mmCIF file of C-alpha atoms in Angstrom:
data_model
loop_
_atom_site.group_PDB
_atom_site.id
_atom_site.type_symbol
_atom_site.label_atom_id
_atom_site.label_comp_id
_atom_site.label_asym_id
_atom_site.label_seq_id
_atom_site.Cartn_x
_atom_site.Cartn_y
_atom_site.Cartn_z
ATOM 1 C CA UNK A 1 0.000 0.000 0.000
ATOM 2 C CA UNK A 2 2.753 2.467 0.930
ATOM 3 C CA UNK A 3 4.579 1.650 -2.297
ATOM 4 C CA UNK A 4 1.397 2.333 -4.295
ATOM 5 C CA UNK A 5 0.860 5.693 -2.593
ATOM 6 C CA UNK A 6 4.450 6.640 -3.246
ATOM 7 C CA UNK A 7 4.203 5.740 -6.922
ATOM 8 C CA UNK A 8 1.011 7.792 -7.304
ATOM 9 C CA UNK A 9 2.388 10.927 -5.653
ATOM 10 C CA UNK A 10 6.022 10.856 -6.731
ATOM 11 C CA UNK A 11 7.149 12.551 -9.938
ATOM 12 C CA UNK A 12 8.265 10.313 -12.819
ATOM 13 C CA UNK A 13 11.753 8.850 -12.399
ATOM 14 C CA UNK A 14 14.213 10.500 -14.823
ATOM 15 C CA UNK A 15 15.374 8.225 -17.628
ATOM 16 C CA UNK A 16 18.995 8.112 -16.451
ATOM 17 C CA UNK A 17 17.873 7.021 -12.975
ATOM 18 C CA UNK A 18 15.576 4.328 -14.426
ATOM 19 C CA UNK A 19 18.587 2.863 -16.183
ATOM 20 C CA UNK A 20 20.542 2.883 -12.924
ATOM 21 C CA UNK A 21 17.908 1.105 -10.812
ATOM 22 C CA UNK A 22 18.385 -2.438 -12.214
ATOM 23 C CA UNK A 23 22.144 -2.057 -11.877
ATOM 24 C CA UNK A 24 21.823 -0.926 -8.237
ATOM 25 C CA UNK A 25 19.503 -3.817 -7.450
ATOM 26 C CA UNK A 26 21.907 -6.311 -8.946
ATOM 27 C CA UNK A 27 24.821 -4.786 -7.027
ATOM 28 C CA UNK A 28 22.896 -4.948 -3.766
ATOM 29 C CA UNK A 29 22.144 -8.584 -4.487
ATOM 30 C CA UNK A 30 25.869 -9.260 -4.953
ATOM 31 C CA UNK A 31 26.626 -7.682 -1.562
ATOM 32 C CA UNK A 32 23.726 -9.467 0.171
ATOM 33 C CA UNK A 33 24.811 -12.833 -1.174
ATOM 34 C CA UNK A 34 28.390 -12.286 0.020
ATOM 35 C CA UNK A 35 27.158 -11.115 3.420
ATOM 36 C CA UNK A 36 24.908 -14.152 3.798
ATOM 37 C CA UNK A 37 27.991 -16.341 3.891
ATOM 38 C CA UNK A 38 29.215 -14.620 7.072
ATOM 39 C CA UNK A 39 28.466 -15.915 10.567
ATOM 40 C CA UNK A 40 25.427 -14.201 12.101
ATOM 41 C CA UNK A 41 27.557 -12.571 14.791
ATOM 42 C CA UNK A 42 29.516 -10.602 12.181
ATOM 43 C CA UNK A 43 26.643 -9.334 10.071
ATOM 44 C CA UNK A 44 25.575 -6.509 12.392
ATOM 45 C CA UNK A 45 28.975 -4.842 12.223
ATOM 46 C CA UNK A 46 28.973 -5.172 8.426
ATOM 47 C CA UNK A 47 25.503 -3.607 8.263
ATOM 48 C CA UNK A 48 26.734 -0.501 10.080
ATOM 49 C CA UNK A 49 29.416 0.088 7.474
ATOM 50 C CA UNK A 50 27.178 -0.867 4.554
ATOM 51 C CA UNK A 51 24.576 1.696 5.672
ATOM 52 C CA UNK A 52 27.199 4.416 5.154
ATOM 53 C CA UNK A 53 28.784 2.997 2.009
ATOM 54 C CA UNK A 54 25.660 1.990 0.131
ATOM 55 C CA UNK A 55 24.612 5.380 -1.189
ATOM 56 C CA UNK A 56 28.209 6.409 -1.913
ATOM 57 C CA UNK A 57 28.927 3.286 -3.965
ATOM 58 C CA UNK A 58 25.598 2.876 -5.744
ATOM 59 C CA UNK A 59 24.700 6.439 -6.736
ATOM 60 C CA UNK A 60 27.239 6.386 -9.544
ATOM 61 C CA UNK A 61 28.912 2.980 -9.376
ATOM 62 C CA UNK A 62 32.545 3.110 -10.514
ATOM 63 C CA UNK A 63 33.955 0.354 -12.666
ATOM 64 C CA UNK A 64 34.635 -2.906 -10.790
ATOM 65 C CA UNK A 65 32.033 -2.094 -8.104
ATOM 66 C CA UNK A 66 30.508 -5.568 -8.483
ATOM 67 C CA UNK A 67 33.914 -7.188 -8.062
ATOM 68 C CA UNK A 68 34.466 -5.228 -4.842
ATOM 69 C CA UNK A 69 30.992 -5.903 -3.415
ATOM 70 C CA UNK A 70 31.550 -9.638 -3.758
ATOM 71 C CA UNK A 71 34.393 -9.450 -1.217
ATOM 72 C CA UNK A 72 33.537 -6.297 0.758
ATOM 73 C CA UNK A 73 31.449 -7.968 3.512
ATOM 74 C CA UNK A 74 34.338 -10.281 4.388
ATOM 75 C CA UNK A 75 36.774 -7.354 4.468
ATOM 76 C CA UNK A 76 34.501 -5.221 6.641
ATOM 77 C CA UNK A 77 33.982 -8.124 9.055
ATOM 78 C CA UNK A 78 37.647 -9.088 9.219
ATOM 79 C CA UNK A 79 39.241 -5.677 9.749
ATOM 80 C CA UNK A 80 38.186 -2.987 12.181
ATOM 81 C CA UNK A 81 40.554 -0.623 10.355
ATOM 82 C CA UNK A 82 38.832 -1.207 7.007
ATOM 83 C CA UNK A 83 35.353 -0.884 8.521
ATOM 84 C CA UNK A 84 36.177 2.284 10.450
ATOM 85 C CA UNK A 85 37.968 3.962 7.549
ATOM 86 C CA UNK A 86 35.187 3.173 5.086
ATOM 87 C CA UNK A 87 32.592 4.628 7.453
ATOM 88 C CA UNK A 88 34.583 7.754 8.212
ATOM 89 C CA UNK A 89 35.685 8.381 4.629
ATOM 90 C CA UNK A 90 33.393 6.498 2.234
ATOM 91 C CA UNK A 91 34.535 8.682 -0.661
ATOM 92 C CA UNK A 92 38.011 7.193 -0.297
ATOM 93 C CA UNK A 93 36.749 3.760 -1.287
ATOM 94 C CA UNK A 94 35.036 5.198 -4.369
ATOM 95 C CA UNK A 95 38.198 7.070 -5.320
ATOM 96 C CA UNK A 96 40.235 3.864 -5.096
ATOM 97 C CA UNK A 97 37.723 2.081 -7.303
ATOM 98 C CA UNK A 98 37.525 4.916 -9.824
ATOM 99 C CA UNK A 99 41.313 5.086 -10.115
ATOM 100 C CA UNK A 100 41.482 1.383 -10.982
ATOM 101 C CA UNK A 101 44.306 0.966 -8.443
ATOM 102 C CA UNK A 102 42.268 -1.137 -6.025
ATOM 103 C CA UNK A 103 41.882 -4.083 -8.382
ATOM 104 C CA UNK A 104 45.461 -4.232 -9.664
ATOM 105 C CA UNK A 105 48.927 -4.392 -8.147
ATOM 106 C CA UNK A 106 51.298 -1.456 -8.363
ATOM 107 C CA UNK A 107 54.243 -1.462 -10.723
ATOM 108 C CA UNK A 108 57.680 -0.961 -9.173
ATOM 109 C CA UNK A 109 58.180 2.745 -8.476
ATOM 110 C CA UNK A 110 54.505 3.668 -8.823
ATOM 111 C CA UNK A 111 53.928 4.260 -5.131
ATOM 112 C CA UNK A 112 57.065 6.406 -4.963
ATOM 113 C CA UNK A 113 55.615 8.628 -7.681
ATOM 114 C CA UNK A 114 52.430 8.992 -5.621
ATOM 115 C CA UNK A 115 54.476 10.140 -2.639
ATOM 116 C CA UNK A 116 56.552 12.570 -4.699
ATOM 117 C CA UNK A 117 53.400 14.069 -6.178
ATOM 118 C CA UNK A 118 51.836 14.896 -2.807
ATOM 119 C CA UNK A 119 55.118 16.002 -1.200
ATOM 120 C CA UNK A 120 56.210 18.456 -3.873
ATOM 121 C CA UNK A 121 53.164 20.682 -3.304
ATOM 122 C CA UNK A 122 53.716 21.041 0.482
ATOM 123 C CA UNK A 123 54.682 24.542 1.588
ATOM 124 C CA UNK A 124 55.560 23.795 5.217
ATOM 125 C CA UNK A 125 55.970 21.040 7.785
ATOM 126 C CA UNK A 126 52.306 21.078 8.815
ATOM 127 C CA UNK A 127 51.189 20.544 5.224
ATOM 128 C CA UNK A 128 53.782 17.803 4.787
ATOM 129 C CA UNK A 129 52.543 15.923 7.850
ATOM 130 C CA UNK A 130 48.948 16.123 6.683
ATOM 131 C CA UNK A 131 49.710 15.083 3.099
ATOM 132 C CA UNK A 132 51.772 12.052 4.100
ATOM 133 C CA UNK A 133 49.231 10.881 6.668
ATOM 134 C CA UNK A 134 46.342 11.114 4.234
ATOM 135 C CA UNK A 135 48.317 9.285 1.575
ATOM 136 C CA UNK A 136 49.296 6.611 4.064
ATOM 137 C CA UNK A 137 45.624 6.084 5.021
ATOM 138 C CA UNK A 138 44.667 5.706 1.355
ATOM 139 C CA UNK A 139 47.431 3.223 0.627
ATOM 140 C CA UNK A 140 46.825 1.193 3.788
ATOM 141 C CA UNK A 141 43.113 0.907 2.976
ATOM 142 C CA UNK A 142 43.894 -0.095 -0.605
ATOM 143 C CA UNK A 143 46.369 -2.766 0.426
ATOM 144 C CA UNK A 144 44.234 -4.112 3.289
ATOM 145 C CA UNK A 145 41.299 -4.563 0.920
ATOM 146 C CA UNK A 146 43.475 -6.291 -1.667
ATOM 147 C CA UNK A 147 44.900 -8.572 1.008
ATOM 148 C CA UNK A 148 41.530 -9.500 2.523
ATOM 149 C CA UNK A 149 39.962 -9.981 -0.911
ATOM 150 C CA UNK A 150 42.701 -12.414 -1.871
ATOM 151 C CA UNK A 151 43.827 -10.198 -4.741
ATOM 152 C CA UNK A 152 47.325 -9.659 -3.275
ATOM 153 C CA UNK A 153 49.733 -12.372 -2.190
ATOM 154 C CA UNK A 154 52.123 -12.090 0.749
ATOM 155 C CA UNK A 155 54.983 -10.813 -1.405
ATOM 156 C CA UNK A 156 52.875 -7.961 -2.773
ATOM 157 C CA UNK A 157 51.723 -6.949 0.710
ATOM 158 C CA UNK A 158 55.152 -6.774 2.335
ATOM 159 C CA UNK A 159 56.847 -5.327 -0.757
ATOM 160 C CA UNK A 160 54.244 -2.567 -1.161
ATOM 161 C CA UNK A 161 54.361 -1.636 2.527
ATOM 162 C CA UNK A 162 58.159 -1.515 2.406
ATOM 163 C CA UNK A 163 58.154 0.598 -0.746
ATOM 164 C CA UNK A 164 55.616 2.948 0.861
ATOM 165 C CA UNK A 165 57.857 3.365 3.911
ATOM 166 C CA UNK A 166 60.959 3.946 1.779
ATOM 167 C CA UNK A 167 59.157 6.561 -0.293
ATOM 168 C CA UNK A 168 57.648 8.373 2.706
ATOM 169 C CA UNK A 169 60.992 8.562 4.532
ATOM 170 C CA UNK A 170 62.775 9.813 1.415
ATOM 171 C CA UNK A 171 60.040 12.300 0.495
ATOM 172 C CA UNK A 172 59.895 13.692 4.027
ATOM 173 C CA UNK A 173 63.692 13.920 4.144
ATOM 174 C CA UNK A 174 64.030 15.800 0.851
ATOM 175 C CA UNK A 175 61.477 18.436 1.878
ATOM 176 C CA UNK A 176 62.838 18.776 5.413
ATOM 177 C CA UNK A 177 66.397 19.100 4.097
ATOM 178 C CA UNK A 178 65.305 21.788 1.635
ATOM 179 C CA UNK A 179 63.672 23.850 4.366
ATOM 180 C CA UNK A 180 66.585 23.340 6.773
ATOM 181 C CA UNK A 181 69.187 24.505 4.237
ATOM 182 C CA UNK A 182 67.075 27.531 3.352
ATOM 183 C CA UNK A 183 67.074 28.480 7.033
ATOM 184 C CA UNK A 184 70.560 27.492 8.191
ATOM 185 C CA UNK A 185 72.683 27.054 5.082
ATOM 186 C CA UNK A 186 74.214 24.030 3.369
ATOM 187 C CA UNK A 187 76.389 21.557 5.308
ATOM 188 C CA UNK A 188 79.721 20.864 3.564
ATOM 189 C CA UNK A 189 82.432 18.311 4.145
ATOM 190 C CA UNK A 190 85.591 19.606 5.827
ATOM 191 C CA UNK A 191 87.779 17.488 3.518
ATOM 192 C CA UNK A 192 85.890 17.404 0.242
ATOM 193 C CA UNK A 193 84.090 20.726 0.460
ATOM 194 C CA UNK A 194 81.083 18.952 -1.082
ATOM 195 C CA UNK A 195 77.486 19.496 0.101
ATOM 196 C CA UNK A 196 76.454 16.891 2.653
ATOM 197 C CA UNK A 197 73.133 15.065 2.826
ATOM 198 C CA UNK A 198 71.658 12.855 5.509
ATOM 199 C CA UNK A 199 71.697 9.149 4.720
ATOM 200 C CA UNK A 200 68.969 6.996 6.261
ATOM 201 C CA UNK A 201 69.617 3.298 6.830
ATOM 202 C CA UNK A 202 66.660 0.958 7.271
ATOM 203 C CA UNK A 203 67.086 -2.146 9.420
ATOM 204 C CA UNK A 204 64.860 -4.920 10.747
ATOM 205 C CA UNK A 205 61.715 -5.667 8.738
ATOM 206 C CA UNK A 206 62.139 -2.456 6.770
ATOM 207 C CA UNK A 207 65.678 -3.366 5.790
ATOM 208 C CA UNK A 208 64.614 -6.887 4.900
ATOM 209 C CA UNK A 209 61.720 -5.712 2.738
ATOM 210 C CA UNK A 210 59.134 -7.469 4.902
ATOM 211 C CA UNK A 211 57.045 -4.823 6.663
ATOM 212 C CA UNK A 212 53.576 -5.802 7.835
ATOM 213 C CA UNK A 213 50.603 -3.577 8.673
ATOM 214 C CA UNK A 214 51.611 -3.066 12.313
ATOM 215 C CA UNK A 215 55.390 -2.778 11.872
ATOM 216 C CA UNK A 216 57.393 0.182 13.082
ATOM 217 C CA UNK A 217 60.471 1.187 11.089
ATOM 218 C CA UNK A 218 64.018 0.851 12.454
ATOM 219 C CA UNK A 219 66.237 3.696 11.236
ATOM 220 C CA UNK A 220 69.812 4.941 11.618
ATOM 221 C CA UNK A 221 70.832 8.462 10.552
ATOM 222 C CA UNK A 222 74.348 9.179 9.281
ATOM 223 C CA UNK A 223 76.206 11.590 6.989
ATOM 224 C CA UNK A 224 79.468 11.295 5.018
ATOM 225 C CA UNK A 225 81.682 14.018 6.548
ATOM 226 C CA UNK A 226 82.032 16.340 9.507
ATOM 227 C CA UNK A 227 82.336 20.044 8.752
ATOM 228 C CA UNK A 228 80.652 23.406 9.066
ATOM 229 C CA UNK A 229 77.648 24.909 7.360
ATOM 230 C CA UNK A 230 77.971 27.409 4.593
ATOM 231 C CA UNK A 231 76.275 30.100 6.595
ATOM 232 C CA UNK A 232 72.878 31.431 5.694
ATOM 233 C CA UNK A 233 71.487 34.799 6.736
ATOM 234 C CA UNK A 234 70.747 33.397 10.204
ATOM 235 C CA UNK A 235 74.485 33.202 10.838
ATOM 236 C CA UNK A 236 74.091 30.529 13.505
ATOM 237 C CA UNK A 237 77.239 28.685 12.380
ATOM 238 C CA UNK A 238 76.018 25.145 12.994
ATOM 239 C CA UNK A 239 78.343 22.193 12.635
ATOM 240 C CA UNK A 240 77.324 19.392 10.320
ATOM 241 C CA UNK A 241 76.608 17.232 13.360
ATOM 242 C CA UNK A 242 74.265 19.800 14.906
ATOM 243 C CA UNK A 243 72.534 20.342 11.587
ATOM 244 C CA UNK A 244 71.882 16.652 10.962
ATOM 245 C CA UNK A 245 70.738 15.976 14.520
ATOM 246 C CA UNK A 246 68.137 18.729 14.116
ATOM 247 C CA UNK A 247 67.179 17.417 10.690
ATOM 248 C CA UNK A 248 66.784 13.925 12.130
ATOM 249 C CA UNK A 249 64.509 15.245 14.876
ATOM 250 C CA UNK A 250 62.358 16.968 12.276
ATOM 251 C CA UNK A 251 62.186 13.843 10.141
ATOM 252 C CA UNK A 252 61.073 11.720 13.096
ATOM 253 C CA UNK A 253 58.348 14.241 13.958
ATOM 254 C CA UNK A 254 57.067 14.313 10.379
ATOM 255 C CA UNK A 255 56.752 10.526 10.306
ATOM 256 C CA UNK A 256 56.025 9.533 13.896
ATOM 257 C CA UNK A 257 54.080 12.360 15.539
ATOM 258 C CA UNK A 258 50.397 11.614 16.147
ATOM 259 C CA UNK A 259 48.179 14.346 14.700
ATOM 260 C CA UNK A 260 44.473 14.584 13.911
ATOM 261 C CA UNK A 261 45.289 12.569 10.768
ATOM 262 C CA UNK A 262 47.183 9.854 12.665
ATOM 263 C CA UNK A 263 50.832 9.050 11.936
ATOM 264 C CA UNK A 264 52.814 7.842 8.929
ATOM 265 C CA UNK A 265 55.070 5.193 10.509
ATOM 266 C CA UNK A 266 56.224 4.668 14.070
ATOM 267 C CA UNK A 267 59.970 5.273 14.143
ATOM 268 C CA UNK A 268 62.391 3.261 16.295
ATOM 269 C CA UNK A 269 65.942 4.659 16.561
ATOM 270 C CA UNK A 270 67.253 2.249 19.208
ATOM 271 C CA UNK A 271 69.412 0.250 16.802
ATOM 272 C CA UNK A 272 71.774 3.203 16.300
ATOM 273 C CA UNK A 273 75.228 3.187 17.955
ATOM 274 C CA UNK A 274 74.837 3.295 21.757
ATOM 275 C CA UNK A 275 71.079 2.898 21.397
ATOM 276 C CA UNK A 276 68.702 5.462 22.848
ATOM 277 C CA UNK A 277 71.570 7.202 24.676
ATOM 278 C CA UNK A 278 73.679 7.644 21.513
ATOM 279 C CA UNK A 279 73.805 10.659 19.178
ATOM 280 C CA UNK A 280 70.875 10.805 16.783
ATOM 281 C CA UNK A 281 73.183 11.161 13.761
ATOM 282 C CA UNK A 282 76.826 10.180 13.193
ATOM 283 C CA UNK A 283 79.411 10.728 10.483
ATOM 284 C CA UNK A 284 80.568 7.760 8.422
ATOM 285 C CA UNK A 285 83.947 7.813 10.200
ATOM 286 C CA UNK A 286 82.250 7.704 13.601
ATOM 287 C CA UNK A 287 80.048 4.834 12.444
ATOM 288 C CA UNK A 288 83.042 2.802 11.277
ATOM 289 C CA UNK A 289 84.963 3.488 14.480
ATOM 290 C CA UNK A 290 82.022 2.454 16.654
ATOM 291 C CA UNK A 291 81.431 -0.893 14.962
ATOM 292 C CA UNK A 292 85.152 -1.615 14.762
ATOM 293 C CA UNK A 293 85.870 -0.928 18.437
ATOM 294 C CA UNK A 294 82.627 -1.020 20.413
ATOM 295 C CA UNK A 295 79.865 -2.707 18.424
ATOM 296 C CA UNK A 296 78.431 -5.778 20.108
ATOM 297 C CA UNK A 297 77.733 -8.931 18.147
ATOM 298 C CA UNK A 298 73.977 -8.414 17.987
ATOM 299 C CA UNK A 299 74.500 -4.857 16.722
ATOM 300 C CA UNK A 300 76.632 -6.185 13.891
ATOM 301 C CA UNK A 301 74.113 -8.930 13.149
ATOM 302 C CA UNK A 302 71.434 -6.249 12.736
ATOM 303 C CA UNK A 303 73.255 -5.051 9.618
ATOM 304 C CA UNK A 304 72.459 -8.308 7.835
ATOM 305 C CA UNK A 305 69.151 -6.605 6.951
ATOM 306 C CA UNK A 306 70.451 -3.053 6.541
ATOM 307 C CA UNK A 307 69.644 -1.001 3.430
ATOM 308 C CA UNK A 308 70.207 2.616 2.463
ATOM 309 C CA UNK A 309 66.620 3.802 1.933
ATOM 310 C CA UNK A 310 66.737 7.598 1.769
ATOM 311 C CA UNK A 311 69.071 10.491 1.083
ATOM 312 C CA UNK A 312 72.132 9.828 -1.058
ATOM 313 C CA UNK A 313 71.629 6.099 -1.606
ATOM 314 C CA UNK A 314 74.998 5.555 -3.288
ATOM 315 C CA UNK A 315 76.852 7.024 -0.293
ATOM 316 C CA UNK A 316 74.867 4.814 2.062
ATOM 317 C CA UNK A 317 75.706 1.740 0.026
ATOM 318 C CA UNK A 318 79.402 2.603 0.210
ATOM 319 C CA UNK A 319 79.150 2.883 3.982
ATOM 320 C CA UNK A 320 77.439 -0.496 4.252
ATOM 321 C CA UNK A 321 80.130 -2.062 2.087
ATOM 322 C CA UNK A 322 82.858 -0.588 4.329
ATOM 323 C CA UNK A 323 81.097 -1.747 7.496
#
């Protein structure tokens, strides 16, 4: 009866909407069928998310919507992160579908280009933090959905997460270095006279290329030569060591600090020489001296998984070869 009253009083449905109705019904049926395979105890939580996502996904269904809906109930039930993110930002799921990136794996270097694109437009540290955190949320949601849907194997998951971490560290470093040199001047080597750049070594799961969704990243900061800065207008006359310690502190804050947008990656610096009590950044000479004279066995073993991941990669690889 209510349906009849509605049909009598409602204006005619526009032609483009009439064409969409059968498609929406069929898409809902795909979701309902997938949800019916879940245990009863999990369906209520899925319904909460589906109530938010339904209109967003079905108003103008992107390509591959049916493919997603066939696996979406399982993903929403299996991951609180996926469910929460989809409810808070339903447009993000549609954007991933529309881009085509949700249903295919990335090519090598593709995620690095994404990071470079968002980083290059940042005017200050606040903007950089926000841009990296929003990108990280997008990429984590994309990869979690691919993993739970069975579209990504273990190698893709850990490789993509590792590449994301590498790219975020390097992108954050390049911007932070640019701003630091504009303020303080350019650090130069006392022997070579060449400009100096921070080198970031990744160890642990990051170094081994096997990050998972909950991994922190183990980092060591170092630089090729001691020296003095080519002074900027501030005239503060920092040494290279002081400059790179400050730069390292900034880099950690950009990646690790919890903001309204979350964090990028939790940073662990305890594998550096002398652990938490050691200097935040060391020259290559100081690194070599430490591991030659003072490094304990387990500290040396940690370098089995060490990689140069950011800064001047070639210089970092030379250091690792010398160590």
